[in-house]
PDB file of C-alpha atoms in Angstrom:
ATOM      1  CA  LEU Y 173     -33.833 -47.139 -40.606  1.00 94.00           C
ATOM      2  CA  ALA Y 174     -32.478 -44.836 -43.094  1.00 96.00           C
ATOM      3  CA  ALA Y 175     -30.235 -42.336 -41.268  1.00 98.00           C
ATOM      4  CA  ILE Y 176     -27.473 -39.690 -41.813  1.00 98.00           C
ATOM      5  CA  PRO Y 177     -25.085 -39.451 -38.997  1.00 97.00           C
ATOM      6  CA  ILE Y 178     -24.732 -35.834 -38.337  1.00 98.00           C
ATOM      7  CA  VAL Y 179     -21.281 -34.464 -37.959  1.00 97.00           C
ATOM      8  CA  SER Y 180     -21.353 -31.268 -39.849  1.00 97.00           C
ATOM      9  CA  TYR Y 181     -22.832 -29.881 -43.054  1.00 98.00           C
ATOM     10  CA  SER Y 182     -19.375 -29.851 -44.587  1.00 98.00           C
ATOM     11  CA  ASP Y 183     -18.905 -33.447 -43.697  1.00 98.00           C
ATOM     12  CA  TRP Y 184     -22.039 -34.588 -45.193  1.00 98.00           C
ATOM     13  CA  TRP Y 185     -21.357 -32.538 -48.453  1.00 98.00           C
ATOM     14  CA  GLU Y 186     -17.936 -33.833 -48.807  1.00 97.00           C
ATOM     15  CA  ASN Y 187     -18.093 -37.390 -47.507  1.00 96.00           C
ATOM     16  CA  SER Y 188     -21.748 -38.568 -47.757  1.00 96.00           C
ATOM     17  CA  ALA Y 189     -23.679 -36.847 -50.531  1.00 97.00           C
ATOM     18  CA  LYS Y 190     -22.987 -38.268 -53.976  1.00 97.00           C
ATOM     19  CA  TYR Y 191     -21.431 -36.133 -56.844  1.00 96.00           C
ATOM     20  CA  ASP Y 192     -25.012 -36.035 -58.696  1.00 97.00           C
ATOM     21  CA  VAL Y 193     -26.603 -34.942 -55.332  1.00 97.00           C
ATOM     22  CA  ARG Y 194     -24.085 -32.066 -54.974  1.00 98.00           C
ATOM     23  CA  SER Y 195     -24.790 -31.190 -58.496  1.00 98.00           C
ATOM     24  CA  ALA Y 196     -28.475 -31.226 -58.035  1.00 98.00           C
ATOM     25  CA  VAL Y 197     -28.270 -28.974 -54.989  1.00 98.00           C
ATOM     26  CA  ARG Y 198     -26.208 -26.452 -56.909  1.00 98.00           C
ATOM     27  CA  LYS Y 199     -28.411 -26.682 -59.848  1.00 98.00           C
ATOM     28  CA  ALA Y 200     -31.588 -25.952 -57.715  1.00 98.00           C
ATOM     29  CA  ALA Y 201     -29.926 -22.842 -56.454  1.00 98.00           C
ATOM     30  CA  ARG Y 202     -29.015 -21.673 -59.903  1.00 98.00           C
ATOM     31  CA  ARG Y 203     -32.641 -22.400 -61.092  1.00 97.00           C
ATOM     32  CA  GLY Y 204     -34.248 -20.299 -58.446  1.00 98.00           C
ATOM     33  CA  ILE Y 205     -35.051 -22.828 -55.498  1.00 98.00           C
ATOM     34  CA  VAL Y 206     -34.730 -21.098 -52.283  1.00 98.00           C
ATOM     35  CA  THR Y 207     -34.981 -23.293 -49.060  1.00 98.00           C
ATOM     36  CA  ARG Y 208     -35.626 -21.813 -45.513  1.00 98.00           C
ATOM     37  CA  GLU Y 209     -36.950 -22.881 -42.150  1.00 98.00           C
ATOM     38  CA  ALA Y 210     -40.751 -21.929 -42.057  1.00 97.00           C
ATOM     39  CA  HIS Y 211     -43.553 -21.523 -39.701  1.00 96.00           C
ATOM     40  CA  LEU Y 212     -46.856 -23.468 -40.007  1.00 97.00           C
ATOM     41  CA  ASP Y 213     -49.161 -20.545 -40.665  1.00 97.00           C
ATOM     42  CA  ASP Y 214     -52.179 -20.409 -42.739  1.00 98.00           C
ATOM     43  CA  GLU Y 215     -50.181 -19.474 -45.789  1.00 98.00           C
ATOM     44  CA  PHE Y 216     -47.677 -22.372 -45.307  1.00 98.00           C
ATOM     45  CA  VAL Y 217     -50.605 -24.800 -45.011  1.00 98.00           C
ATOM     46  CA  GLN Y 218     -52.218 -23.465 -48.266  1.00 98.00           C
ATOM     47  CA  GLY Y 219     -48.946 -24.123 -50.146  1.00 98.00           C
ATOM     48  CA  ILE Y 220     -48.967 -27.692 -48.868  1.00 98.00           C
ATOM     49  CA  VAL Y 221     -52.620 -28.048 -49.970  1.00 98.00           C
ATOM     50  CA  ALA Y 222     -51.451 -26.917 -53.435  1.00 98.00           C
ATOM     51  CA  ILE Y 223     -48.697 -29.495 -53.469  1.00 98.00           C
ATOM     52  CA  TYR Y 224     -50.989 -32.319 -52.413  1.00 97.00           C
ATOM     53  CA  ASN Y 225     -53.594 -31.425 -54.956  1.00 96.00           C
ATOM     54  CA  GLU Y 226     -51.045 -31.300 -57.970  1.00 96.00           C
ATOM     55  CA  THR Y 227     -51.471 -34.941 -58.829  1.00 92.00           C
ATOM     56  CA  PRO Y 228     -53.621 -37.865 -57.871  1.00 92.00           C
ATOM     57  CA  VAL Y 229     -50.846 -40.424 -58.319  1.00 86.00           C
ATOM     58  CA  ARG Y 230     -47.338 -40.519 -56.676  1.00 87.00           C
ATOM     59  CA  GLN Y 231     -44.711 -43.442 -56.842  1.00 77.00           C
ATOM     60  CA  GLY Y 232     -47.111 -45.514 -58.752  1.00 74.00           C
ATOM     61  CA  LYS Y 233     -50.076 -45.534 -56.395  1.00 80.00           C
ATOM     62  CA  HIS Y 234     -52.989 -43.445 -55.376  1.00 86.00           C
ATOM     63  CA  PHE Y 235     -51.840 -40.296 -53.395  1.00 92.00           C
ATOM     64  CA  TRP Y 236     -53.816 -40.383 -50.256  1.00 90.00           C
ATOM     65  CA  HIS Y 237     -53.576 -36.633 -49.565  1.00 93.00           C
ATOM     66  CA  TYR Y 238     -54.964 -35.672 -52.940  1.00 94.00           C
ATOM     67  CA  ARG Y 239     -57.885 -33.226 -52.728  1.00 93.00           C
ATOM     68  CA  LYS Y 240     -57.889 -32.971 -48.932  1.00 95.00           C
ATOM     69  CA  ASP Y 241     -59.428 -29.665 -47.645  1.00 96.00           C
ATOM     70  CA  PHE Y 242     -57.490 -26.988 -45.841  1.00 97.00           C
ATOM     71  CA  ALA Y 243     -58.802 -27.740 -42.291  1.00 97.00           C
ATOM     72  CA  THR Y 244     -57.912 -31.465 -42.743  1.00 97.00           C
ATOM     73  CA  VAL Y 245     -54.345 -30.709 -44.057  1.00 97.00           C
ATOM     74  CA  LYS Y 246     -53.707 -28.021 -41.218  1.00 97.00           C
ATOM     75  CA  GLN Y 247     -54.988 -30.630 -38.547  1.00 97.00           C
ATOM     76  CA  MET Y 248     -52.744 -33.508 -40.005  1.00 96.00           C
ATOM     77  CA  THR Y 249     -49.614 -31.179 -40.276  1.00 97.00           C
ATOM     78  CA  SER Y 250     -50.110 -29.728 -36.776  1.00 97.00           C
ATOM     79  CA  THR Y 251     -49.193 -32.993 -35.035  1.00 97.00           C
ATOM     80  CA  TYR Y 252     -46.248 -32.858 -32.657  1.00 97.00           C
ATOM     81  CA  LEU Y 253     -46.154 -29.217 -33.236  1.00 97.00           C
ATOM     82  CA  ASP Y 254     -43.894 -28.401 -30.236  1.00 96.00           C
ATOM     83  CA  ARG Y 255     -41.062 -30.682 -31.567  1.00 97.00           C
ATOM     84  CA  SER Y 256     -41.718 -30.040 -35.395  1.00 98.00           C
ATOM     85  CA  ILE Y 257     -39.215 -28.190 -37.698  1.00 98.00           C
ATOM     86  CA  PHE Y 258     -40.662 -27.165 -41.099  1.00 98.00           C
ATOM     87  CA  ILE Y 259     -38.612 -26.325 -44.029  1.00 98.00           C
ATOM     88  CA  GLY Y 260     -40.005 -24.785 -47.194  1.00 98.00           C
ATOM     89  CA  GLY Y 261     -38.711 -24.877 -50.657  1.00 98.00           C
ATOM     90  CA  TYR Y 262     -39.749 -21.792 -52.857  1.00 98.00           C
ATOM     91  CA  TYR Y 263     -39.598 -20.822 -56.398  1.00 98.00           C
ATOM     92  CA  GLU Y 264     -40.439 -17.232 -57.188  1.00 97.00           C
ATOM     93  CA  GLY Y 265     -42.281 -17.017 -53.836  1.00 96.00           C
ATOM     94  CA  GLU Y 266     -44.418 -20.101 -54.414  1.00 98.00           C
ATOM     95  CA  LEU Y 267     -44.025 -23.015 -52.030  1.00 98.00           C
ATOM     96  CA  VAL Y 268     -43.021 -26.003 -54.210  1.00 98.00           C
ATOM     97  CA  GLY Y 269     -41.923 -28.480 -51.633  1.00 98.00           C
ATOM     98  CA  PHE Y 270     -41.493 -28.983 -47.826  1.00 98.00           C
ATOM     99  CA  ILE Y 271     -40.092 -31.131 -45.123  1.00 98.00           C
ATOM    100  CA  LYS Y 272     -41.612 -31.775 -41.853  1.00 98.00           C
ATOM    101  CA  MET Y 273     -39.041 -32.984 -39.232  1.00 98.00           C
ATOM    102  CA  VAL Y 274     -40.035 -34.041 -35.693  1.00 98.00           C
ATOM    103  CA  THR Y 275     -37.343 -34.273 -33.015  1.00 98.00           C
ATOM    104  CA  VAL Y 276     -36.938 -37.149 -30.782  1.00 96.00           C
ATOM    105  CA  GLY Y 277     -34.186 -36.348 -28.334  1.00 96.00           C
ATOM    106  CA  ASN Y 278     -31.309 -35.593 -30.490  1.00 97.00           C
ATOM    107  CA  VAL Y 279     -32.659 -37.286 -33.489  1.00 98.00           C
ATOM    108  CA  ALA Y 280     -34.674 -35.611 -36.277  1.00 98.00           C
ATOM    109  CA  CYS Y 281     -37.184 -37.875 -38.042  1.00 98.00           C
ATOM    110  CA  THR Y 282     -38.867 -36.795 -41.236  1.00 97.00           C
ATOM    111  CA  PHE Y 283     -42.734 -36.966 -41.369  1.00 94.00           C
ATOM    112  CA  ASN Y 284     -43.186 -35.443 -44.850  1.00 93.00           C
ATOM    113  CA  VAL Y 285     -40.552 -34.891 -47.940  1.00 96.00           C
ATOM    114  CA  ILE Y 286     -42.491 -33.927 -50.821  1.00 97.00           C
ATOM    115  CA  SER Y 287     -42.056 -31.608 -53.863  1.00 97.00           C
ATOM    116  CA  MET Y 288     -44.247 -30.634 -56.913  1.00 97.00           C
ATOM    117  CA  THR Y 289     -43.562 -32.930 -59.768  1.00 95.00           C
ATOM    118  CA  LYS Y 290     -43.783 -30.128 -62.261  1.00 96.00           C
ATOM    119  CA  TYR Y 291     -40.583 -28.542 -60.680  1.00 97.00           C
ATOM    120  CA  PHE Y 292     -38.639 -31.877 -60.799  1.00 96.00           C
ATOM    121  CA  SER Y 293     -36.066 -30.444 -63.089  1.00 96.00           C
ATOM    122  CA  ARG Y 294     -35.204 -27.628 -60.577  1.00 97.00           C
ATOM    123  CA  LYS Y 295     -34.298 -30.371 -57.952  1.00 97.00           C
ATOM    124  CA  PRO Y 296     -36.185 -28.992 -55.014  1.00 98.00           C
ATOM    125  CA  THR Y 297     -36.210 -32.367 -53.028  1.00 97.00           C
ATOM    126  CA  ASN Y 298     -32.379 -32.542 -53.109  1.00 97.00           C
ATOM    127  CA  ALA Y 299     -32.176 -28.857 -51.925  1.00 98.00           C
ATOM    128  CA  LEU Y 300     -34.577 -29.484 -49.068  1.00 98.00           C
ATOM    129  CA  ILE Y 301     -32.634 -32.619 -47.874  1.00 98.00           C
ATOM    130  CA  ALA Y 302     -29.350 -30.514 -47.891  1.00 98.00           C
ATOM    131  CA  LYS Y 303     -31.228 -27.682 -45.985  1.00 98.00           C
ATOM    132  CA  ALA Y 304     -32.291 -30.414 -43.489  1.00 98.00           C
ATOM    133  CA  VAL Y 305     -28.985 -31.627 -42.807  1.00 98.00           C
ATOM    134  CA  GLU Y 306     -27.756 -28.053 -42.475  1.00 98.00           C
ATOM    135  CA  ILE Y 307     -30.335 -27.360 -39.814  1.00 98.00           C
ATOM    136  CA  CYS Y 308     -29.785 -30.739 -37.989  1.00 98.00           C
ATOM    137  CA  ALA Y 309     -26.001 -29.824 -37.900  1.00 98.00           C
ATOM    138  CA  ALA Y 310     -26.720 -26.253 -36.424  1.00 98.00           C
ATOM    139  CA  ARG Y 311     -28.979 -27.818 -33.810  1.00 97.00           C
ATOM    140  CA  ARG Y 312     -26.503 -30.512 -32.993  1.00 97.00           C
ATOM    141  CA  MET Y 313     -28.742 -33.470 -33.944  1.00 98.00           C
ATOM    142  CA  SER Y 314     -26.982 -36.860 -33.905  1.00 97.00           C
ATOM    143  CA  HIS Y 315     -28.948 -38.327 -36.869  1.00 98.00           C
ATOM    144  CA  LEU Y 316     -31.510 -37.257 -39.556  1.00 98.00           C
ATOM    145  CA  VAL Y 317     -33.814 -40.304 -40.171  1.00 98.00           C
ATOM    146  CA  TYR Y 318     -35.907 -40.825 -43.318  1.00 96.00           C
ATOM    147  CA  GLY Y 319     -38.117 -43.909 -42.695  1.00 92.00           C
ATOM    148  CA  ASN Y 320     -36.863 -47.361 -43.661  1.00 90.00           C
ATOM    149  CA  PHE Y 321     -33.760 -47.986 -45.584  1.00 88.00           C
ATOM    150  CA  VAL Y 322     -35.203 -50.925 -47.550  1.00 78.00           C
ATOM    151  CA  GLY Y 323     -38.873 -50.803 -48.563  1.00 66.00           C
ATOM    152  CA  ARG Y 324     -40.744 -53.402 -50.507  1.00 61.00           C
ATOM    153  CA  ASP Y 325     -38.383 -53.200 -53.305  1.00 65.00           C
ATOM    154  CA  PRO Y 326     -34.609 -52.924 -52.550  1.00 66.00           C
ATOM    155  CA  ARG Y 327     -33.935 -51.526 -56.103  1.00 72.00           C
ATOM    156  CA  SER Y 328     -36.766 -48.763 -55.857  1.00 79.00           C
ATOM    157  CA  SER Y 329     -35.947 -45.209 -56.919  1.00 85.00           C
ATOM    158  CA  LEU Y 330     -36.799 -44.053 -53.310  1.00 87.00           C
ATOM    159  CA  MET Y 331     -34.108 -46.174 -51.844  1.00 89.00           C
ATOM    160  CA  GLU Y 332     -31.534 -45.137 -54.390  1.00 93.00           C
ATOM    161  CA  PHE Y 333     -32.514 -41.430 -53.667  1.00 94.00           C
ATOM    162  CA  LYS Y 334     -31.945 -42.020 -49.948  1.00 95.00           C
ATOM    163  CA  ARG Y 335     -28.587 -43.927 -50.604  1.00 95.00           C
ATOM    164  CA  ARG Y 336     -27.206 -41.012 -53.075  1.00 96.00           C
ATOM    165  CA  ASN Y 337     -28.227 -38.525 -50.394  1.00 96.00           C
ATOM    166  CA  GLY Y 338     -26.017 -40.002 -47.741  1.00 96.00           C
ATOM    167  CA  PHE Y 339     -28.608 -42.051 -45.845  1.00 97.00           C
ATOM    168  CA  GLN Y 340     -27.241 -45.368 -44.345  1.00 96.00           C
ATOM    169  CA  GLU Y 341     -28.840 -48.480 -42.918  1.00 94.00           C
ATOM    170  CA  VAL Y 342     -29.275 -48.516 -39.317  1.00 94.00           C
ATOM    171  CA  LEU Y 343     -30.459 -51.779 -37.860  1.00 92.00           C
ATOM    172  CA  VAL Y 344     -32.958 -51.382 -34.872  1.00 88.00           C
ATOM    173  CA  PRO Y 345     -33.730 -54.728 -32.886  1.00 87.00           C
ATOM    174  CA  ARG Y 346     -37.333 -55.442 -32.724  1.00 83.00           C
ATOM    175  CA  TYR Y 347     -38.835 -58.333 -30.690  1.00 87.00           C
ATOM    176  CA  TYR Y 348     -42.270 -59.918 -30.975  1.00 88.00           C
ATOM    177  CA  VAL Y 349     -43.790 -62.021 -28.210  1.00 91.00           C
ATOM    178  CA  PRO Y 350     -46.970 -63.750 -28.918  1.00 93.00           C
ATOM    179  CA  LEU Y 351     -49.724 -63.132 -26.264  1.00 94.00           C
ATOM    180  CA  THR Y 352     -52.597 -65.243 -27.994  1.00 96.00           C
ATOM    181  CA  ALA Y 353     -53.064 -68.332 -30.136  1.00 95.00           C
ATOM    182  CA  LYS Y 354     -53.459 -65.889 -33.104  1.00 93.00           C
ATOM    183  CA  GLY Y 355     -50.311 -64.229 -32.151  1.00 93.00           C
ATOM    184  CA  LYS Y 356     -48.394 -67.649 -31.935  1.00 94.00           C
ATOM    185  CA  LEU Y 357     -49.591 -68.630 -35.304  1.00 93.00           C
ATOM    186  CA  SER Y 358     -48.563 -65.281 -36.910  1.00 90.00           C
ATOM    187  CA  VAL Y 359     -45.107 -65.492 -35.451  1.00 90.00           C
ATOM    188  CA  LYS Y 360     -44.699 -69.061 -36.552  1.00 90.00           C
ATOM    189  CA  THR Y 361     -45.666 -68.368 -39.921  1.00 88.00           C
ATOM    190  CA  LYS Y 362     -43.940 -64.933 -40.029  1.00 84.00           C
ATOM    191  CA  LEU Y 363     -47.216 -63.234 -40.924  1.00 86.00           C
ATOM    192  CA  HIS Y 364     -46.420 -60.408 -38.390  1.00 83.00           C
ATOM    193  CA  TYR Y 365     -43.805 -59.137 -41.132  1.00 80.00           C
ATOM    194  CA  GLY Y 366     -46.649 -58.584 -43.593  1.00 77.00           C
ATOM    195  CA  ILE Y 367     -47.553 -60.415 -46.872  1.00 73.00           C
ATOM    196  CA  SER Y 368     -45.210 -58.334 -48.958  1.00 69.00           C
ATOM    197  CA  GLU Y 369     -42.170 -59.430 -46.772  1.00 71.00           C
ATOM    198  CA  MET Y 370     -43.057 -63.138 -47.578  1.00 72.00           C
ATOM    199  CA  LEU Y 371     -43.512 -62.838 -51.303  1.00 73.00           C
ATOM    200  CA  PRO Y 372     -40.356 -63.242 -53.405  1.00 75.00           C
ATOM    201  CA  GLN Y 373     -38.700 -59.866 -54.489  1.00 69.00           C
ATOM    202  CA  ASP Y 374     -39.472 -60.689 -58.285  1.00 75.00           C
ATOM    203  CA  ILE Y 375     -43.219 -61.167 -57.589  1.00 75.00           C
ATOM    204  CA  CYS Y 376     -43.389 -57.982 -55.540  1.00 70.00           C
ATOM    205  CA  ARG Y 377     -41.550 -56.099 -58.481  1.00 71.00           C
ATOM    206  CA  LEU Y 378     -44.185 -57.498 -60.910  1.00 77.00           C
ATOM    207  CA  LEU Y 379     -47.047 -56.559 -58.654  1.00 74.00           C
ATOM    208  CA  LEU Y 380     -45.632 -53.062 -58.198  1.00 68.00           C
ATOM    209  CA  ARG Y 381     -45.041 -52.730 -61.846  1.00 73.00           C
ATOM    210  CA  GLY Y 382     -48.665 -53.710 -62.623  1.00 75.00           C
ATOM    211  CA  ARG Y 383     -49.934 -51.416 -60.077  1.00 68.00           C
ATOM    212  CA  SER Y 384     -47.864 -48.497 -61.591  1.00 66.00           C
ATOM    213  CA  MET Y 385     -49.375 -49.312 -65.050  1.00 72.00           C
ATOM    214  CA  ILE Y 386     -52.978 -49.261 -63.690  1.00 71.00           C
ATOM    215  CA  MET Y 387     -52.406 -46.091 -61.623  1.00 65.00           C
ATOM    216  CA  GLY Y 388     -50.747 -44.316 -64.565  1.00 63.00           C
ATOM    217  CA  ALA Y 389     -53.647 -45.260 -66.989  1.00 66.00           C
ATOM    218  CA  TRP Y 390     -55.972 -43.940 -64.294  1.00 61.00           C
ATOM    219  CA  LYS Y 391     -54.165 -40.679 -63.806  1.00 57.00           C
ATOM    220  CA  THR Y 392     -54.208 -40.053 -67.451  1.00 59.00           C
ATOM    221  CA  GLY Y 393     -57.976 -40.631 -67.675  1.00 61.00           C
ATOM    222  CA  ASP Y 394     -58.553 -38.437 -64.597  1.00 55.00           C
ATOM    223  CA  ARG Y 395     -56.739 -35.497 -66.434  1.00 52.00           C
TER     224      ARG Y 395
END
């Protein structure tokens, strides 16, 4: 897992967040980005719909939330509502990014971390992560978790983003016990890890680069 051990906001700021992240958070404030805890009302959901519908392609692949309607987005975002914390990032009153965190005991897990690409230069995502750490510290959470530390490509921009924002790799033991002949074959051939885990990293990067080129061309054609 990618996790930030929560001691205090100042500890994260001084000891975990890299210099460029601290600079980005300051820049976000200077450029009008305001972050605050939010409620999941219809106005907030409408803002999420606008964020989802901004672009059909994110991180080099088709964005699966693109063009989903209000009712669908509201239903999806309302899961685990009794344990959810929503953080909104605003520019001139417009929702330009948000984080949904779900608490599991004293651990907060991110379910959504997304901002509008057109406001990238205003650094809303960095500001949102900083606010998430601040809220976790105030609620005495032990960790803030942001998915897996290493994805398909250990040199991806997302992994670098997590590392520079102070997320660390936390290993969680996972055991697999085959129950059927198919399961025994899968474990023996390591298919239970998925095809992407079996391919050499150079091949994965080549395939991902090809997908990004195809999706980039499709995005341009869609516009």
